[in-house]
mmCIF file of C-alpha atoms in Angstrom:
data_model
loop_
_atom_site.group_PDB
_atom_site.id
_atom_site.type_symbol
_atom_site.label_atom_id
_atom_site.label_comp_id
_atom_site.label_asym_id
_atom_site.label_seq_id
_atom_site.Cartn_x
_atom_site.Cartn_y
_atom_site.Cartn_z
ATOM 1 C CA UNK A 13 -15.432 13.806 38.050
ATOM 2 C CA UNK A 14 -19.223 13.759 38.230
ATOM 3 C CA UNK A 15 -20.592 14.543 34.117
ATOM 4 C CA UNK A 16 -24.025 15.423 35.920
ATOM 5 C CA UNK A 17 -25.666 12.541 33.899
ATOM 6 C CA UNK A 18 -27.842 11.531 36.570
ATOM 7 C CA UNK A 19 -31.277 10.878 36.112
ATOM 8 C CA UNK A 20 -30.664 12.233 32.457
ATOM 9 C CA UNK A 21 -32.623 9.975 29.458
ATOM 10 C CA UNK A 22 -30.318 8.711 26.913
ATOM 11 C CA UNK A 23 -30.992 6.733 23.689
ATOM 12 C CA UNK A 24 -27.675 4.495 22.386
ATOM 13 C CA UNK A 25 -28.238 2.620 19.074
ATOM 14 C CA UNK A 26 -26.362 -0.319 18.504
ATOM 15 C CA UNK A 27 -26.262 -0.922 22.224
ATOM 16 C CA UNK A 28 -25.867 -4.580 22.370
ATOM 17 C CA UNK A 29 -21.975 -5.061 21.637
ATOM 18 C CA UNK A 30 -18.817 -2.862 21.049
ATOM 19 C CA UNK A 31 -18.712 0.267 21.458
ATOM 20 C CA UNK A 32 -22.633 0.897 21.711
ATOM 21 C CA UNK A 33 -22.455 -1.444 24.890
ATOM 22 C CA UNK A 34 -19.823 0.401 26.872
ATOM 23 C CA UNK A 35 -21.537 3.021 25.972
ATOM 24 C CA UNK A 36 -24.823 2.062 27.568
ATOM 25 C CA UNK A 37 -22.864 0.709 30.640
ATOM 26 C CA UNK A 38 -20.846 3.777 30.870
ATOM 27 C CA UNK A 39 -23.770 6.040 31.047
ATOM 28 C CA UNK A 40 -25.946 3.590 33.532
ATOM 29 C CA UNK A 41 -22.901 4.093 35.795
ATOM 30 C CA UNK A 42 -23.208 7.570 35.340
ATOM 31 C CA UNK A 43 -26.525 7.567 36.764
ATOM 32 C CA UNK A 44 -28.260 7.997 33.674
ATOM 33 C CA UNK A 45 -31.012 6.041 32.594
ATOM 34 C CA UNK A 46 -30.829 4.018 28.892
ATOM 35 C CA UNK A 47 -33.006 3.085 25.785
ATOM 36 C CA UNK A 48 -30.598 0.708 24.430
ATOM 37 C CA UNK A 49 -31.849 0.056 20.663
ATOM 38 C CA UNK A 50 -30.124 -2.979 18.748
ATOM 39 C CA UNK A 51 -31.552 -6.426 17.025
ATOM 40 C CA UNK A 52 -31.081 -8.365 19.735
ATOM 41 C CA UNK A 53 -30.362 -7.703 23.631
ATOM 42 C CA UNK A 54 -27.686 -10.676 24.163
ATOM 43 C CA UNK A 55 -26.041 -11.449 27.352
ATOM 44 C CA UNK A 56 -23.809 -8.637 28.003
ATOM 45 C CA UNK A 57 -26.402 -6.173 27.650
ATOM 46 C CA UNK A 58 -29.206 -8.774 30.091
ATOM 47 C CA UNK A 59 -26.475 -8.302 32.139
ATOM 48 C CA UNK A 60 -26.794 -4.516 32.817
ATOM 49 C CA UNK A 61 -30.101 -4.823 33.540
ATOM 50 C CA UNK A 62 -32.563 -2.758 35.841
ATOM 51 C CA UNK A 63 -34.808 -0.469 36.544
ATOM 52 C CA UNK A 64 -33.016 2.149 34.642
ATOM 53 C CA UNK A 65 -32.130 0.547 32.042
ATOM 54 C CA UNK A 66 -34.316 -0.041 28.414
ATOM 55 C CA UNK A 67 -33.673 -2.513 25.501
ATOM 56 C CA UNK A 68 -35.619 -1.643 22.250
ATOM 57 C CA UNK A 69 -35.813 -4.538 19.737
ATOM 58 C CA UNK A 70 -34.989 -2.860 16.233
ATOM 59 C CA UNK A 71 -33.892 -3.424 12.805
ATOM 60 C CA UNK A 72 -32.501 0.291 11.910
ATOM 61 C CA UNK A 73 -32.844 -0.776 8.099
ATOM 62 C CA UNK A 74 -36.430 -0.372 8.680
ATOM 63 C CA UNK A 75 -36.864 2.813 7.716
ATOM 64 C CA UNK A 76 -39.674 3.439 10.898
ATOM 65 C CA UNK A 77 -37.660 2.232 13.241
ATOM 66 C CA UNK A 78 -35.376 5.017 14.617
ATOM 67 C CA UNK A 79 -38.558 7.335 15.488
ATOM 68 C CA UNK A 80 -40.597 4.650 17.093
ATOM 69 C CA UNK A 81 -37.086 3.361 19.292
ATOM 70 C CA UNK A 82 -36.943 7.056 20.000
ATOM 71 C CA UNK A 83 -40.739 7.074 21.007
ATOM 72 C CA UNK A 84 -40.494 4.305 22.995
ATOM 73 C CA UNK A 85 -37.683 5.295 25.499
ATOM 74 C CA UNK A 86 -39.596 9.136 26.180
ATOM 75 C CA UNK A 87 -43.008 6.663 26.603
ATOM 76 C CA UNK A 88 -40.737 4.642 29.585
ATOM 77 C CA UNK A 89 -38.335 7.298 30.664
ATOM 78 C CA UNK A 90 -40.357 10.857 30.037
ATOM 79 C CA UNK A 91 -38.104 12.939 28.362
ATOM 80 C CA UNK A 92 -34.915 12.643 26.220
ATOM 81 C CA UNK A 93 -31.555 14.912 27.081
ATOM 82 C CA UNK A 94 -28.931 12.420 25.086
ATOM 83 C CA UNK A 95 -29.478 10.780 21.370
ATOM 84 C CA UNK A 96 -25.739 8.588 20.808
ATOM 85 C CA UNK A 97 -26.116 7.520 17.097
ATOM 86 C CA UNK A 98 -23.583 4.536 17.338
ATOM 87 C CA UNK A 99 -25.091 1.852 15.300
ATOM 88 C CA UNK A 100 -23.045 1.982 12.282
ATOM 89 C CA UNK A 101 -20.560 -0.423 9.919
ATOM 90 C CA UNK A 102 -21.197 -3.349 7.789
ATOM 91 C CA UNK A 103 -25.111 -3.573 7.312
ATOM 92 C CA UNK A 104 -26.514 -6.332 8.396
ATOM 93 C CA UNK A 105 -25.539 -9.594 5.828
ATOM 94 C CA UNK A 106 -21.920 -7.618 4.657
ATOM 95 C CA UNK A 107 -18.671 -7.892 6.048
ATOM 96 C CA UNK A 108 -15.999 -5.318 5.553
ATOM 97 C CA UNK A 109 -13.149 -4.785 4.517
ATOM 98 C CA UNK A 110 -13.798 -4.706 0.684
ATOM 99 C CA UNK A 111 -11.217 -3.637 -1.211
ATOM 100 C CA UNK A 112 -11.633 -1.578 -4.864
ATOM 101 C CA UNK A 113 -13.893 0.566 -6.212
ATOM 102 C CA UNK A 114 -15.848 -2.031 -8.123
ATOM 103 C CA UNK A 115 -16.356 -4.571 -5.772
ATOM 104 C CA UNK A 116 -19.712 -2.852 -3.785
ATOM 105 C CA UNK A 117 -22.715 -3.035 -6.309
ATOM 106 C CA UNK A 118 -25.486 -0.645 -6.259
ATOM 107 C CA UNK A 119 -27.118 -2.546 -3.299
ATOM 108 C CA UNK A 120 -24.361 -2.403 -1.560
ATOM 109 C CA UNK A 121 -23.780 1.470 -1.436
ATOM 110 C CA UNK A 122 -27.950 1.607 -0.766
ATOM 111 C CA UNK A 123 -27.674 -0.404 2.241
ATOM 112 C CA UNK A 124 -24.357 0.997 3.311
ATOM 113 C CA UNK A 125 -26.166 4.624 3.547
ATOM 114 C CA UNK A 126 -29.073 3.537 4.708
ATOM 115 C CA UNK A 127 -27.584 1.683 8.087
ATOM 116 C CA UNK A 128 -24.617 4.319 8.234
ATOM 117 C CA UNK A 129 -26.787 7.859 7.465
ATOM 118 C CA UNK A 130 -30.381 7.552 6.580
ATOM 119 C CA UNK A 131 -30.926 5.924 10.028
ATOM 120 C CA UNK A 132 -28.975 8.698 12.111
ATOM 121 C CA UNK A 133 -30.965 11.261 9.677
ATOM 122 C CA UNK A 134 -34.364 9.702 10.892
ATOM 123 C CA UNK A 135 -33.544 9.044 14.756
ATOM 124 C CA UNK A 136 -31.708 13.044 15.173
ATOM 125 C CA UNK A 137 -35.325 13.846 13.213
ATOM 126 C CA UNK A 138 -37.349 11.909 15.901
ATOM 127 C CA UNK A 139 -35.394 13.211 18.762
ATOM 128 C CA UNK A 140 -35.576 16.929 18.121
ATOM 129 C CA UNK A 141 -38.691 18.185 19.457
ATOM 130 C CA UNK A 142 -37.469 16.130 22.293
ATOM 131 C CA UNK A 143 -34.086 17.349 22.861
ATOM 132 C CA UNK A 144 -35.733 21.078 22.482
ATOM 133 C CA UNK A 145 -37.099 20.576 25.891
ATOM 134 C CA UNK A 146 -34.166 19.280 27.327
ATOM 135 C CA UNK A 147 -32.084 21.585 29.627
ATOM 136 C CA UNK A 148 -28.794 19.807 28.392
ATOM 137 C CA UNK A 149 -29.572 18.417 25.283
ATOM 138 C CA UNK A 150 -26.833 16.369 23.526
ATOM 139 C CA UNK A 151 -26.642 14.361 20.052
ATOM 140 C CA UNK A 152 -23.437 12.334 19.920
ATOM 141 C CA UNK A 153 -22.416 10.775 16.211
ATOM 142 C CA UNK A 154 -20.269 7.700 16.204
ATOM 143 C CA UNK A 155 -18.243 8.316 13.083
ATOM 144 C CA UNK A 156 -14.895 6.954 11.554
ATOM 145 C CA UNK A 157 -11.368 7.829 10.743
ATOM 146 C CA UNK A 158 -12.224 6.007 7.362
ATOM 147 C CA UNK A 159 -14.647 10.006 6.898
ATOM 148 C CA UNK A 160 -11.791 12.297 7.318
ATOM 149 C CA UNK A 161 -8.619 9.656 5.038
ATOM 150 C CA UNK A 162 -9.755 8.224 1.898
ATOM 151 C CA UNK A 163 -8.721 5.137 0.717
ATOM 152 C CA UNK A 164 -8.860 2.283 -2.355
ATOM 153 C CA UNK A 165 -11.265 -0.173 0.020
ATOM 154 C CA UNK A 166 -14.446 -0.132 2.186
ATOM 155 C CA UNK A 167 -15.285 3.098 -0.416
ATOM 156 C CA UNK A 168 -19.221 3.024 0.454
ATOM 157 C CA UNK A 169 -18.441 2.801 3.973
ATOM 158 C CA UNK A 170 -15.889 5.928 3.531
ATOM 159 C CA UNK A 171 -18.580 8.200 1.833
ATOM 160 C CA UNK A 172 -21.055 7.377 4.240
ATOM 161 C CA UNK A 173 -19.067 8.493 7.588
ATOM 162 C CA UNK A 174 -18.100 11.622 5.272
ATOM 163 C CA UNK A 175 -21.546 12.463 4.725
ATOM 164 C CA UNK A 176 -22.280 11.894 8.480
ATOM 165 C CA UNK A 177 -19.699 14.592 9.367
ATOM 166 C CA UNK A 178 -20.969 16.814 7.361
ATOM 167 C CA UNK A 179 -24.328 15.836 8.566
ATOM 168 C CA UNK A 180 -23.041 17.039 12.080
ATOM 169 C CA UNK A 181 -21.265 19.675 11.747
ATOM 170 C CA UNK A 182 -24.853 21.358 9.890
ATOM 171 C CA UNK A 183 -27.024 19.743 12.715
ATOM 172 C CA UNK A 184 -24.673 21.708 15.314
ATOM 173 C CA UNK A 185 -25.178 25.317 13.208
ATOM 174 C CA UNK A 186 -29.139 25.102 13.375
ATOM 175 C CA UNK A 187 -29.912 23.784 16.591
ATOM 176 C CA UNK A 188 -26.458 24.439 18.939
ATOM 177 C CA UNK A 189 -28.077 27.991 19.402
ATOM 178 C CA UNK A 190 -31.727 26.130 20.682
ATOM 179 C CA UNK A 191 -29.622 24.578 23.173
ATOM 180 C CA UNK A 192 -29.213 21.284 21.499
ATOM 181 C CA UNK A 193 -25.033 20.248 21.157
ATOM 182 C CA UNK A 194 -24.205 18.092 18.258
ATOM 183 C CA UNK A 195 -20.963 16.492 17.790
ATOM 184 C CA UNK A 196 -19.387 13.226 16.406
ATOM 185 C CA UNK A 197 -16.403 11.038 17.628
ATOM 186 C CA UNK A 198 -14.147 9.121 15.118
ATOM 187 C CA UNK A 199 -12.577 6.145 15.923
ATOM 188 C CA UNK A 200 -10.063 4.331 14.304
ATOM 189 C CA UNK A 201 -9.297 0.428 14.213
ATOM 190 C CA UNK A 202 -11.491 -0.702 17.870
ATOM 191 C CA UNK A 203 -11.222 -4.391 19.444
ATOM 192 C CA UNK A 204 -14.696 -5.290 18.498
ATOM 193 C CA UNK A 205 -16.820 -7.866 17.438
ATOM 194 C CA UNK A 206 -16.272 -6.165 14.171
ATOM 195 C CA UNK A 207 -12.901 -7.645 14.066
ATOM 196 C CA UNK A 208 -12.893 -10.379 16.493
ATOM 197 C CA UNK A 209 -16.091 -12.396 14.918
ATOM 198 C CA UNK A 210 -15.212 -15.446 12.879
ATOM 199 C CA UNK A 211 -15.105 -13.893 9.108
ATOM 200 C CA UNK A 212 -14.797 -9.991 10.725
ATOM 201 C CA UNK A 213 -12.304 -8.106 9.504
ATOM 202 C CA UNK A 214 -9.310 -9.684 11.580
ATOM 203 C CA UNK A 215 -10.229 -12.763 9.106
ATOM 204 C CA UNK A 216 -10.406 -10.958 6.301
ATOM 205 C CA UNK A 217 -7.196 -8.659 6.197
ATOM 206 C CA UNK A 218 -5.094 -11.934 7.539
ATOM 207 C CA UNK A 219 -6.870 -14.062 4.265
ATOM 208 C CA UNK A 220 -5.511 -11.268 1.936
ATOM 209 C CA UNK A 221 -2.377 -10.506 3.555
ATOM 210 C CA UNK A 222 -1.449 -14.100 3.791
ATOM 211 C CA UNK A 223 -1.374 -13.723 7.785
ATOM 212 C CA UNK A 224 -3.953 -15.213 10.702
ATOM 213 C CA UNK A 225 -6.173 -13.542 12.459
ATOM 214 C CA UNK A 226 -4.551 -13.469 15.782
ATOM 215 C CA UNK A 227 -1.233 -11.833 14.258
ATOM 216 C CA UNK A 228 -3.718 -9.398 12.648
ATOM 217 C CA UNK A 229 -5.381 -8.554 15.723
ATOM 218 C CA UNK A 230 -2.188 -8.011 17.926
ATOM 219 C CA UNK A 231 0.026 -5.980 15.522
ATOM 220 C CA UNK A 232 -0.434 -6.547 12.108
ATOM 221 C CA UNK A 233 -3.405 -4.551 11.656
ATOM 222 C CA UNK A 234 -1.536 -1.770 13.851
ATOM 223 C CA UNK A 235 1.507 -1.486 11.676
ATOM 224 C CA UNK A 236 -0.740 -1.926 8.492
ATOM 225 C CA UNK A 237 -2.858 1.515 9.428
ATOM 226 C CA UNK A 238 0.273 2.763 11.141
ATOM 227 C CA UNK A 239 -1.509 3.236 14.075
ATOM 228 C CA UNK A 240 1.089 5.641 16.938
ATOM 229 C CA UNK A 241 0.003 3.851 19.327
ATOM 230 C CA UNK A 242 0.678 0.159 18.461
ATOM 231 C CA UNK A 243 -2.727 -1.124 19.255
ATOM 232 C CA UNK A 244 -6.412 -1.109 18.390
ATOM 233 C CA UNK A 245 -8.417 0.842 21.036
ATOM 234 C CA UNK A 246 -10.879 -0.402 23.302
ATOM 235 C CA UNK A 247 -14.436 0.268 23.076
ATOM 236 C CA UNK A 248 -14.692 1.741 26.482
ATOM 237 C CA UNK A 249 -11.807 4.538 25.073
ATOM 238 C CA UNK A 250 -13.893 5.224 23.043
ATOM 239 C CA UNK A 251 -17.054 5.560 25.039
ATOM 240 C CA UNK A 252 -15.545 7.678 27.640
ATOM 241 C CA UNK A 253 -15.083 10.236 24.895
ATOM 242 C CA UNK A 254 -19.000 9.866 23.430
ATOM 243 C CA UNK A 255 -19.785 10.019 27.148
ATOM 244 C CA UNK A 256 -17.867 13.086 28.159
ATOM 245 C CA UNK A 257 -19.571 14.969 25.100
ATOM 246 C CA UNK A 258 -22.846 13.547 25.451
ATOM 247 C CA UNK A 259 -22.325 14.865 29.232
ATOM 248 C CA UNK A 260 -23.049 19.205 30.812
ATOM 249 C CA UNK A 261 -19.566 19.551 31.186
ATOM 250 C CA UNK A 262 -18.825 19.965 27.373
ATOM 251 C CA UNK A 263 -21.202 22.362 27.606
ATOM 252 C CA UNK A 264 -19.346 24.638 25.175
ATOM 253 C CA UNK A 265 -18.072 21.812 22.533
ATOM 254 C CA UNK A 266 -20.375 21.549 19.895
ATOM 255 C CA UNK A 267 -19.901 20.857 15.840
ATOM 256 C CA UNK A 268 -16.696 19.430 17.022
ATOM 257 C CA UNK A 269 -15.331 15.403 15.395
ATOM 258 C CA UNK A 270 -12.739 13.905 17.975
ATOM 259 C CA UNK A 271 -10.775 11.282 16.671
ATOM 260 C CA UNK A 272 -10.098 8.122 19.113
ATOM 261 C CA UNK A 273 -8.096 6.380 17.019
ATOM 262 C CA UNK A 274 -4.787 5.332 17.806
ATOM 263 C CA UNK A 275 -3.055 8.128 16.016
ATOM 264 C CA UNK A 276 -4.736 6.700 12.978
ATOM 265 C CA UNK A 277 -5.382 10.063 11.255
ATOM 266 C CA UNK A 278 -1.724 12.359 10.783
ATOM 267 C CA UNK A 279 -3.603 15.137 8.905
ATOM 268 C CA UNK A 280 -3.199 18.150 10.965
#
């Protein structure tokens, strides 16, 4: 099915690994062309590139940097149709899963918002008058299961994707009648660096479930979040959904949170 992405301007944060980078690969193939904002570019994403495709170095914790990543990709590209606000999770330094109330200090919750909201707040900000002008405008929000199903751990990181879903459902009211579609995608549990880095999550959960990381990542985490399907998902799962609402032919879904998850969330 052709999602009439070609030649279309799209700006992915967190583009360099995960979910952000099948993203970006996903919507080059497409026929788009890519700012891809992260830290660093690292091999995967050097390995994407050409002509139509952008890295922009930035730290999102800098409160500037979402509007000058966003300035920089309508400087190379010339216009902006798709904003995917994907960076998101631990902040840069923290590691997640905590578990209790208590254990995140003040900083913590600061920097939690800051990477997880503030930064989405200031790059859907930069992109507007942008996006106004677009013919097919689209703001995709990488959320979380962890929004919609409370929990006694990661209780910063909860709020935050809360707040964000809230944040998008409001963004679609104002600016879905301009022409401008705003929706989020929640996944669950995903096979990413996240988890798979030495001292991710998969390291964490087996150290306080007496496990190993391996029997974490290929079922015990699964039964533990009674996940339906038996498995993490894949980042490109999961990108094939952002990409499919970032693309024309969800024209008419807007304000809308899709859960990829597994079958992690059983509210109905």
């Amino acid at each position: 099915m052709d999602l009439r992405l070609t030649g279309r301007v799209a700006v992915v944060t967190g583009a360099s690994k995960g979910i952000g980078l099948a993203v970006t690969r996903t919507l080059l193939d497409e026929g788009a062309r890519v700012a891809a904002v992260s830290r660093k570019a690292g091999a995967e994403l050097d390995a994407l590139a050409g002509p139509d495709l952008l890295h922009v170095p930035s730290d999102l914790m800098d409160p500037d940097a979402p509007a000058a990543a966003v300035e920089r990709a309508v400087e190379a590209f010339g216009r902006l149709d798709v904003l995917v606000n994907n960076a998101g999770g631990p902040p840069p330094g923290a590691s997640l899963p905590r578990f209790g109330f208590l254990t995140p200090s003040d900083d913590d919750w600061r920097d939690m918002f800051e990477f997880n909201l503030f930064a989405v707040v200031r790059a859907v900000r930069a992109a507007i008058p942008h996006l106004l002008r677009s013919d097919a405008a689209s703001v995709v929000n990488v959320s979380s299961g962890n929004g919609r199903r409370p929990g006694p751990m990661n209780f910063d990181y909860n709020a935050a994707k809360a707040a964000l879903n809230n944040l998008t459902k409001g963004l679609s009211e104002e600016y879905a009648p301009q022409g401008v579609r705003v929706n989020s995608v929640s996944p669950g549990p995903v096979r990413t660096p996240w988890w798979t880095d030495e001292g991710g999550a998969a390291d964490i959960i087996a150290g306080a479930t007496g496990s190993d990381r391996d029997a974490v990542l290929d079922g015990g985490a699964a039964e533990m979040m009674a996940l339906t399907t038996g498995r993490l998902a894949t980042p490109q799962e999961v990108a094939d959904m952002v990409v499919l609402l970032a693309s024309p032919r969800s024209a008419s879904t807007t304000g809308a949170d899709v859960a990829v998850d597994s079958g992690f969330l059983k509210e109905i």
